[in-house]
mmCIF file with all atom_site columns, C-alpha atoms in Angstrom:
data_model
loop_
_atom_site.group_PDB
_atom_site.id
_atom_site.type_symbol
_atom_site.label_atom_id
_atom_site.label_alt_id
_atom_site.label_comp_id
_atom_site.label_asym_id
_atom_site.label_entity_id
_atom_site.label_seq_id
_atom_site.pdbx_PDB_ins_code
_atom_site.Cartn_x
_atom_site.Cartn_y
_atom_site.Cartn_z
_atom_site.occupancy
_atom_site.B_iso_or_equiv
_atom_site.pdbx_formal_charge
_atom_site.auth_seq_id
_atom_site.auth_comp_id
_atom_site.auth_asym_id
_atom_site.auth_atom_id
_atom_site.pdbx_PDB_model_num
ATOM 1   C CA . MET A 1 1   ? -33.916 0.356  -10.674 1.00 38.00 ? 1   MET A CA 1
ATOM 2   C CA . PRO A 1 2   ? -30.728 -0.569 -10.564 1.00 43.00 ? 2   PRO A CA 1
ATOM 3   C CA . ALA A 1 3   ? -27.947 2.505  -10.494 1.00 44.00 ? 3   ALA A CA 1
ATOM 4   C CA . SER A 1 4   ? -25.303 0.526  -13.571 1.00 48.00 ? 4   SER A CA 1
ATOM 5   C CA . ARG A 1 5   ? -29.242 1.909  -15.947 1.00 52.00 ? 5   ARG A CA 1
ATOM 6   C CA . PHE A 1 6   ? -28.107 5.578  -15.347 1.00 53.00 ? 6   PHE A CA 1
ATOM 7   C CA . GLN A 1 7   ? -24.858 5.524  -15.683 1.00 67.00 ? 7   GLN A CA 1
ATOM 8   C CA . HIS A 1 8   ? -23.657 4.614  -19.092 1.00 83.00 ? 8   HIS A CA 1
ATOM 9   C CA . THR A 1 9   ? -23.300 7.349  -21.746 1.00 89.00 ? 9   THR A CA 1
ATOM 10  C CA . GLU A 1 10  ? -23.856 6.311  -25.272 1.00 92.00 ? 10  GLU A CA 1
ATOM 11  C CA . GLU A 1 11  ? -22.614 8.566  -28.421 1.00 93.00 ? 11  GLU A CA 1
ATOM 12  C CA . ILE A 1 12  ? -25.789 9.284  -31.002 1.00 95.00 ? 12  ILE A CA 1
ATOM 13  C CA . ALA A 1 13  ? -25.974 10.392 -34.719 1.00 96.00 ? 13  ALA A CA 1
ATOM 14  C CA . PRO A 1 14  ? -27.076 14.476 -34.453 1.00 97.00 ? 14  PRO A CA 1
ATOM 15  C CA . ALA A 1 15  ? -30.553 15.093 -35.290 1.00 96.00 ? 15  ALA A CA 1
ATOM 16  C CA . PRO A 1 16  ? -30.724 17.798 -37.673 1.00 97.00 ? 16  PRO A CA 1
ATOM 17  C CA . ARG A 1 17  ? -32.193 20.937 -35.934 1.00 96.00 ? 17  ARG A CA 1
ATOM 18  C CA . HIS A 1 18  ? -28.674 20.193 -34.470 1.00 97.00 ? 18  HIS A CA 1
ATOM 19  C CA . TRP A 1 19  ? -27.507 20.695 -37.840 1.00 97.00 ? 19  TRP A CA 1
ATOM 20  C CA . ALA A 1 20  ? -29.515 23.867 -37.978 1.00 97.00 ? 20  ALA A CA 1
ATOM 21  C CA . LEU A 1 21  ? -28.390 25.511 -34.549 1.00 96.00 ? 21  LEU A CA 1
ATOM 22  C CA . LEU A 1 22  ? -25.228 27.098 -37.331 1.00 96.00 ? 22  LEU A CA 1
ATOM 23  C CA . PRO A 1 23  ? -26.075 27.038 -41.044 1.00 96.00 ? 23  PRO A CA 1
ATOM 24  C CA . GLY A 1 24  ? -23.128 25.741 -42.447 1.00 95.00 ? 24  GLY A CA 1
ATOM 25  C CA . ALA A 1 25  ? -20.905 23.416 -39.546 1.00 96.00 ? 25  ALA A CA 1
ATOM 26  C CA . GLY A 1 26  ? -19.198 20.713 -40.687 1.00 96.00 ? 26  GLY A CA 1
ATOM 27  C CA . PHE A 1 27  ? -18.885 19.214 -37.346 1.00 96.00 ? 27  PHE A CA 1
ATOM 28  C CA . ALA A 1 28  ? -21.542 17.415 -34.629 1.00 97.00 ? 28  ALA A CA 1
ATOM 29  C CA . ASP A 1 29  ? -21.451 14.864 -32.053 1.00 96.00 ? 29  ASP A CA 1
ATOM 30  C CA . SER A 1 30  ? -24.074 14.285 -29.746 1.00 97.00 ? 30  SER A CA 1
ATOM 31  C CA . PHE A 1 31  ? -23.428 12.362 -26.177 1.00 96.00 ? 31  PHE A CA 1
ATOM 32  C CA . ARG A 1 32  ? -26.288 11.219 -24.057 1.00 95.00 ? 32  ARG A CA 1
ATOM 33  C CA . ILE A 1 33  ? -27.516 9.341  -20.637 1.00 94.00 ? 33  ILE A CA 1
ATOM 34  C CA . ARG A 1 34  ? -30.365 8.633  -17.999 1.00 93.00 ? 34  ARG A CA 1
ATOM 35  C CA . LEU A 1 35  ? -31.602 10.979 -16.282 1.00 92.00 ? 35  LEU A CA 1
ATOM 36  C CA . THR A 1 36  ? -32.531 9.270  -13.148 1.00 90.00 ? 36  THR A CA 1
ATOM 37  C CA . PRO A 1 37  ? -35.812 9.907  -11.819 1.00 90.00 ? 37  PRO A CA 1
ATOM 38  C CA . GLN A 1 38  ? -35.033 12.867 -9.337  1.00 88.00 ? 38  GLN A CA 1
ATOM 39  C CA . LEU A 1 39  ? -32.182 14.227 -12.555 1.00 91.00 ? 39  LEU A CA 1
ATOM 40  C CA . ALA A 1 40  ? -35.345 14.067 -15.089 1.00 91.00 ? 40  ALA A CA 1
ATOM 41  C CA . GLN A 1 41  ? -37.947 16.476 -12.420 1.00 91.00 ? 41  GLN A CA 1
ATOM 42  C CA . LEU A 1 42  ? -35.246 19.722 -13.178 1.00 92.00 ? 42  LEU A CA 1
ATOM 43  C CA . ASN A 1 43  ? -34.837 21.528 -15.500 1.00 92.00 ? 43  ASN A CA 1
ATOM 44  C CA . THR A 1 44  ? -32.072 21.813 -18.948 1.00 93.00 ? 44  THR A CA 1
ATOM 45  C CA . THR A 1 45  ? -30.499 24.688 -17.067 1.00 91.00 ? 45  THR A CA 1
ATOM 46  C CA . GLU A 1 46  ? -30.532 23.471 -13.582 1.00 91.00 ? 46  GLU A CA 1
ATOM 47  C CA . ILE A 1 47  ? -29.349 20.222 -15.037 1.00 92.00 ? 47  ILE A CA 1
ATOM 48  C CA . THR A 1 48  ? -26.808 22.239 -17.467 1.00 90.00 ? 48  THR A CA 1
ATOM 49  C CA . ALA A 1 49  ? -25.357 24.467 -14.652 1.00 88.00 ? 49  ALA A CA 1
ATOM 50  C CA . ARG A 1 50  ? -25.386 20.789 -12.415 1.00 88.00 ? 50  ARG A CA 1
ATOM 51  C CA . MET A 1 51  ? -22.987 20.120 -15.348 1.00 88.00 ? 51  MET A CA 1
ATOM 52  C CA . MET A 1 52  ? -20.608 22.531 -15.683 1.00 84.00 ? 52  MET A CA 1
ATOM 53  C CA . ALA A 1 53  ? -19.983 22.607 -11.647 1.00 83.00 ? 53  ALA A CA 1
ATOM 54  C CA . ALA A 1 54  ? -19.567 18.704 -11.276 1.00 78.00 ? 54  ALA A CA 1
ATOM 55  C CA . GLN A 1 55  ? -16.452 19.488 -13.606 1.00 82.00 ? 55  GLN A CA 1
ATOM 56  C CA . PRO A 1 56  ? -12.888 17.482 -12.633 1.00 86.00 ? 56  PRO A CA 1
ATOM 57  C CA . ALA A 1 57  ? -10.091 19.856 -12.268 1.00 88.00 ? 57  ALA A CA 1
ATOM 58  C CA . TRP A 1 58  ? -8.094  18.338 -15.053 1.00 89.00 ? 58  TRP A CA 1
ATOM 59  C CA . ILE A 1 59  ? -11.361 19.573 -17.932 1.00 85.00 ? 59  ILE A CA 1
ATOM 60  C CA . SER A 1 60  ? -10.848 23.360 -15.340 1.00 82.00 ? 60  SER A CA 1
ATOM 61  C CA . ALA A 1 61  ? -6.545  22.500 -15.849 1.00 87.00 ? 61  ALA A CA 1
ATOM 62  C CA . LEU A 1 62  ? -6.899  22.071 -19.816 1.00 87.00 ? 62  LEU A CA 1
ATOM 63  C CA . LEU A 1 63  ? -9.943  24.388 -20.306 1.00 81.00 ? 63  LEU A CA 1
ATOM 64  C CA . ALA A 1 64  ? -6.827  27.336 -18.653 1.00 83.00 ? 64  ALA A CA 1
ATOM 65  C CA . LEU A 1 65  ? -3.847  25.960 -20.340 1.00 87.00 ? 65  LEU A CA 1
ATOM 66  C CA . ARG A 1 66  ? -5.916  26.176 -23.970 1.00 82.00 ? 66  ARG A CA 1
ATOM 67  C CA . ASP A 1 67  ? -6.671  29.886 -23.164 1.00 81.00 ? 67  ASP A CA 1
ATOM 68  C CA . ARG A 1 68  ? -2.283  30.285 -22.148 1.00 86.00 ? 68  ARG A CA 1
ATOM 69  C CA . LEU A 1 69  ? -2.363  29.065 -26.176 1.00 83.00 ? 69  LEU A CA 1
ATOM 70  C CA . VAL A 1 70  ? -4.150  30.742 -27.847 1.00 79.00 ? 70  VAL A CA 1
ATOM 71  C CA . ALA A 1 71  ? -4.213  34.231 -26.638 1.00 79.00 ? 71  ALA A CA 1
ATOM 72  C CA . PRO A 1 72  ? -0.884  35.104 -28.511 1.00 80.00 ? 72  PRO A CA 1
ATOM 73  C CA . LEU A 1 73  ? -2.954  33.621 -31.839 1.00 78.00 ? 73  LEU A CA 1
ATOM 74  C CA . GLY A 1 74  ? -5.909  36.318 -30.625 1.00 77.00 ? 74  GLY A CA 1
ATOM 75  C CA . LEU A 1 75  ? -8.572  33.815 -30.039 1.00 76.00 ? 75  LEU A CA 1
ATOM 76  C CA . LYS A 1 76  ? -11.330 33.956 -27.400 1.00 73.00 ? 76  LYS A CA 1
ATOM 77  C CA . ARG A 1 77  ? -10.422 32.832 -24.138 1.00 68.00 ? 77  ARG A CA 1
ATOM 78  C CA . ALA A 1 78  ? -12.589 31.604 -22.706 1.00 68.00 ? 78  ALA A CA 1
ATOM 79  C CA . SER A 1 79  ? -12.123 32.752 -19.102 1.00 60.00 ? 79  SER A CA 1
ATOM 80  C CA . ASP A 1 80  ? -13.573 36.068 -20.651 1.00 63.00 ? 80  ASP A CA 1
ATOM 81  C CA . ASN A 1 81  ? -17.034 35.327 -21.029 1.00 59.00 ? 81  ASN A CA 1
ATOM 82  C CA . GLY A 1 82  ? -17.506 35.046 -17.195 1.00 56.00 ? 82  GLY A CA 1
ATOM 83  C CA . ALA A 1 83  ? -20.165 31.517 -18.629 1.00 56.00 ? 83  ALA A CA 1
ATOM 84  C CA . PRO A 1 84  ? -20.373 28.350 -16.927 1.00 53.00 ? 84  PRO A CA 1
ATOM 85  C CA . ALA A 1 85  ? -17.040 27.360 -18.825 1.00 55.00 ? 85  ALA A CA 1
ATOM 86  C CA . GLY A 1 86  ? -16.626 30.179 -20.418 1.00 59.00 ? 86  GLY A CA 1
ATOM 87  C CA . PHE A 1 87  ? -19.951 29.261 -22.802 1.00 78.00 ? 87  PHE A CA 1
ATOM 88  C CA . PRO A 1 88  ? -21.905 32.450 -23.049 1.00 85.00 ? 88  PRO A CA 1
ATOM 89  C CA . LEU A 1 89  ? -25.526 31.297 -23.141 1.00 88.00 ? 89  LEU A CA 1
ATOM 90  C CA . LEU A 1 90  ? -27.073 31.534 -26.036 1.00 91.00 ? 90  LEU A CA 1
ATOM 91  C CA . MET A 1 91  ? -30.502 30.251 -25.019 1.00 93.00 ? 91  MET A CA 1
ATOM 92  C CA . ALA A 1 92  ? -32.620 28.958 -22.391 1.00 91.00 ? 92  ALA A CA 1
ATOM 93  C CA . GLU A 1 93  ? -36.231 26.914 -22.172 1.00 90.00 ? 93  GLU A CA 1
ATOM 94  C CA . PRO A 1 94  ? -37.411 24.469 -20.012 1.00 88.00 ? 94  PRO A CA 1
ATOM 95  C CA . ARG A 1 95  ? -36.256 21.422 -22.114 1.00 92.00 ? 95  ARG A CA 1
ATOM 96  C CA . ARG A 1 96  ? -33.326 22.969 -24.403 1.00 95.00 ? 96  ARG A CA 1
ATOM 97  C CA . VAL A 1 97  ? -30.247 25.006 -23.308 1.00 94.00 ? 97  VAL A CA 1
ATOM 98  C CA . VAL A 1 98  ? -27.592 26.326 -25.931 1.00 95.00 ? 98  VAL A CA 1
ATOM 99  C CA . MET A 1 99  ? -24.433 27.823 -24.859 1.00 92.00 ? 99  MET A CA 1
ATOM 100 C CA . GLY A 1 100 ? -21.966 29.022 -27.755 1.00 91.00 ? 100 GLY A CA 1
ATOM 101 C CA . LEU A 1 101 ? -19.360 31.401 -28.611 1.00 88.00 ? 101 LEU A CA 1
ATOM 102 C CA . ASP A 1 102 ? -18.655 33.680 -32.588 1.00 90.00 ? 102 ASP A CA 1
ATOM 103 C CA . ASP A 1 103 ? -14.592 33.619 -33.163 1.00 88.00 ? 103 ASP A CA 1
ATOM 104 C CA . SER A 1 104 ? -12.227 34.297 -36.077 1.00 87.00 ? 104 SER A CA 1
ATOM 105 C CA . HIS A 1 105 ? -11.680 30.308 -36.441 1.00 90.00 ? 105 HIS A CA 1
ATOM 106 C CA . LEU A 1 106 ? -14.433 29.027 -35.395 1.00 92.00 ? 106 LEU A CA 1
ATOM 107 C CA . ASP A 1 107 ? -18.394 29.030 -33.952 1.00 94.00 ? 107 ASP A CA 1
ATOM 108 C CA . PHE A 1 108 ? -19.887 26.178 -31.921 1.00 93.00 ? 108 PHE A CA 1
ATOM 109 C CA . ARG A 1 109 ? -22.387 25.328 -30.299 1.00 96.00 ? 109 ARG A CA 1
ATOM 110 C CA . LEU A 1 110 ? -22.516 23.122 -27.350 1.00 94.00 ? 110 LEU A CA 1
ATOM 111 C CA . CYS A 1 111 ? -27.009 21.850 -26.740 1.00 96.00 ? 111 CYS A CA 1
ATOM 112 C CA . VAL A 1 112 ? -28.245 20.201 -23.757 1.00 96.00 ? 112 VAL A CA 1
ATOM 113 C CA . GLU A 1 113 ? -30.925 19.098 -23.614 1.00 96.00 ? 113 GLU A CA 1
ATOM 114 C CA . LYS A 1 114 ? -34.346 16.471 -22.099 1.00 94.00 ? 114 LYS A CA 1
ATOM 115 C CA . SER A 1 115 ? -36.006 14.112 -24.555 1.00 91.00 ? 115 SER A CA 1
ATOM 116 C CA . SER A 1 116 ? -38.255 10.988 -23.886 1.00 83.00 ? 116 SER A CA 1
ATOM 117 C CA . ASP A 1 117 ? -37.350 7.656  -26.086 1.00 65.00 ? 117 ASP A CA 1
ATOM 118 C CA . ASN A 1 118 ? -40.121 6.121  -26.547 1.00 58.00 ? 118 ASN A CA 1
ATOM 119 C CA . ALA A 1 119 ? -38.221 3.512  -28.189 1.00 54.00 ? 119 ALA A CA 1
ATOM 120 C CA . GLN A 1 120 ? -36.895 2.338  -25.238 1.00 49.00 ? 120 GLN A CA 1
ATOM 121 C CA . GLU A 1 121 ? -38.715 -0.403 -22.588 1.00 46.00 ? 121 GLU A CA 1
ATOM 122 C CA . THR A 1 122 ? -40.806 2.340  -20.809 1.00 50.00 ? 122 THR A CA 1
ATOM 123 C CA . THR A 1 123 ? -42.295 6.057  -22.002 1.00 49.00 ? 123 THR A CA 1
ATOM 124 C CA . SER A 1 124 ? -40.871 7.516  -18.969 1.00 64.00 ? 124 SER A CA 1
ATOM 125 C CA . ASP A 1 125 ? -37.319 7.704  -19.781 1.00 84.00 ? 125 ASP A CA 1
ATOM 126 C CA . GLN A 1 126 ? -35.363 11.325 -19.947 1.00 91.00 ? 126 GLN A CA 1
ATOM 127 C CA . TRP A 1 127 ? -32.174 11.399 -21.749 1.00 94.00 ? 127 TRP A CA 1
ATOM 128 C CA . LEU A 1 128 ? -29.684 14.635 -21.057 1.00 95.00 ? 128 LEU A CA 1
ATOM 129 C CA . THR A 1 129 ? -28.752 14.541 -24.552 1.00 96.00 ? 129 THR A CA 1
ATOM 130 C CA . VAL A 1 130 ? -24.746 16.910 -25.325 1.00 96.00 ? 130 VAL A CA 1
ATOM 131 C CA . THR A 1 131 ? -24.786 18.141 -28.865 1.00 97.00 ? 131 THR A CA 1
ATOM 132 C CA . THR A 1 132 ? -21.580 20.425 -29.918 1.00 96.00 ? 132 THR A CA 1
ATOM 133 C CA . VAL A 1 133 ? -21.730 21.186 -33.524 1.00 98.00 ? 133 VAL A CA 1
ATOM 134 C CA . VAL A 1 134 ? -18.888 23.526 -35.043 1.00 97.00 ? 134 VAL A CA 1
ATOM 135 C CA . ARG A 1 135 ? -18.504 25.817 -38.422 1.00 97.00 ? 135 ARG A CA 1
ATOM 136 C CA . THR A 1 136 ? -14.434 26.145 -38.760 1.00 96.00 ? 136 THR A CA 1
ATOM 137 C CA . LYS A 1 137 ? -13.081 29.350 -40.353 1.00 93.00 ? 137 LYS A CA 1
ATOM 138 C CA . ARG A 1 138 ? -10.348 30.026 -41.612 1.00 89.00 ? 138 ARG A CA 1
ATOM 139 C CA . TRP A 1 139 ? -7.488  26.864 -41.540 1.00 91.00 ? 139 TRP A CA 1
ATOM 140 C CA . LEU A 1 140 ? -6.549  27.691 -38.207 1.00 88.00 ? 140 LEU A CA 1
ATOM 141 C CA . GLY A 1 141 ? -10.598 26.736 -37.455 1.00 90.00 ? 141 GLY A CA 1
ATOM 142 C CA . GLU A 1 142 ? -8.990  23.391 -38.727 1.00 94.00 ? 142 GLU A CA 1
ATOM 143 C CA . PHE A 1 143 ? -6.132  23.236 -36.762 1.00 91.00 ? 143 PHE A CA 1
ATOM 144 C CA . TYR A 1 144 ? -7.459  23.932 -34.201 1.00 89.00 ? 144 TYR A CA 1
ATOM 145 C CA . LEU A 1 145 ? -10.288 21.253 -33.913 1.00 93.00 ? 145 LEU A CA 1
ATOM 146 C CA . ALA A 1 146 ? -8.104  18.729 -34.969 1.00 93.00 ? 146 ALA A CA 1
ATOM 147 C CA . ALA A 1 147 ? -5.906  18.876 -32.293 1.00 90.00 ? 147 ALA A CA 1
ATOM 148 C CA . ILE A 1 148 ? -9.248  19.208 -29.442 1.00 89.00 ? 148 ILE A CA 1
ATOM 149 C CA . MET A 1 149 ? -10.906 16.241 -31.194 1.00 89.00 ? 149 MET A CA 1
ATOM 150 C CA . PRO A 1 150 ? -8.519  13.942 -28.635 1.00 87.00 ? 150 PRO A CA 1
ATOM 151 C CA . PHE A 1 151 ? -9.893  15.520 -25.872 1.00 90.00 ? 151 PHE A CA 1
ATOM 152 C CA . HIS A 1 152 ? -13.010 16.341 -26.810 1.00 91.00 ? 152 HIS A CA 1
ATOM 153 C CA . ARG A 1 153 ? -15.101 13.405 -26.441 1.00 90.00 ? 153 ARG A CA 1
ATOM 154 C CA . CYS A 1 154 ? -13.794 11.839 -22.905 1.00 91.00 ? 154 CYS A CA 1
ATOM 155 C CA . VAL A 1 155 ? -15.107 16.149 -21.915 1.00 91.00 ? 155 VAL A CA 1
ATOM 156 C CA . ALA A 1 156 ? -18.156 15.639 -22.992 1.00 91.00 ? 156 ALA A CA 1
ATOM 157 C CA . ARG A 1 157 ? -18.433 11.493 -21.876 1.00 91.00 ? 157 ARG A CA 1
ATOM 158 C CA . THR A 1 158 ? -17.002 13.305 -18.291 1.00 91.00 ? 158 THR A CA 1
ATOM 159 C CA . LEU A 1 159 ? -19.281 16.013 -17.554 1.00 90.00 ? 159 LEU A CA 1
ATOM 160 C CA . LEU A 1 160 ? -22.458 13.218 -18.550 1.00 92.00 ? 160 LEU A CA 1
ATOM 161 C CA . GLN A 1 161 ? -20.807 11.087 -15.885 1.00 90.00 ? 161 GLN A CA 1
ATOM 162 C CA . GLY A 1 162 ? -20.239 13.528 -13.723 1.00 88.00 ? 162 GLY A CA 1
ATOM 163 C CA . LEU A 1 163 ? -23.505 14.737 -13.955 1.00 87.00 ? 163 LEU A CA 1
ATOM 164 C CA . LEU A 1 164 ? -24.662 10.781 -12.508 1.00 83.00 ? 164 LEU A CA 1
ATOM 165 C CA . ARG A 1 165 ? -22.054 10.806 -10.033 1.00 77.00 ? 165 ARG A CA 1
ATOM 166 C CA . ALA A 1 166 ? -22.540 14.872 -8.728  1.00 57.00 ? 166 ALA A CA 1
ATOM 167 C CA . PRO A 1 167 ? -21.899 14.912 -4.603  1.00 49.00 ? 167 PRO A CA 1
ATOM 168 C CA . GLY A 1 168 ? -25.280 16.408 -3.910  1.00 48.00 ? 168 GLY A CA 1
ATOM 169 C CA . ARG A 1 169 ? -27.334 15.334 -6.215  1.00 44.00 ? 169 ARG A CA 1
ATOM 170 C CA . THR A 1 170 ? -30.904 14.637 -5.577  1.00 43.00 ? 170 THR A CA 1
ATOM 171 C CA . ASP A 1 171 ? -30.679 10.800 -5.770  1.00 42.00 ? 171 ASP A CA 1
#
């Protein structure tokens, strides 16, 4: 199989199960990649840990800047959680991990899940989908979501691509 087969990130519509993670949410998006056969053998918790560990420095810098900017507003800082990428783990199953945080301005869930897509050319294709679901609160939540949106899509795609390029990967 050519390596390029595994390098395309595509945006897909979030499934109803994703919207159900946060009733009343007003925003959701999903991005997916085809997993290499070696990555497909790992459970979703292991894949998620690798994805977060492969996070480029510019994403870490954006999170640090975000923490400095929101501290005066009384919002939770990602660095306060001690969790991967500052997102507390809410659920971990072999094929699905859900992280998230509820704050005064918004609540969010980040779902990382493996799936097969029988509509593809083979039934053995495995996909990794990263879905973000957000429920805003107050005007501050709407403003915050609008402010981060230019970065969000790039970060989601970069994390997925980094997983495929991560040093020490098992393929």
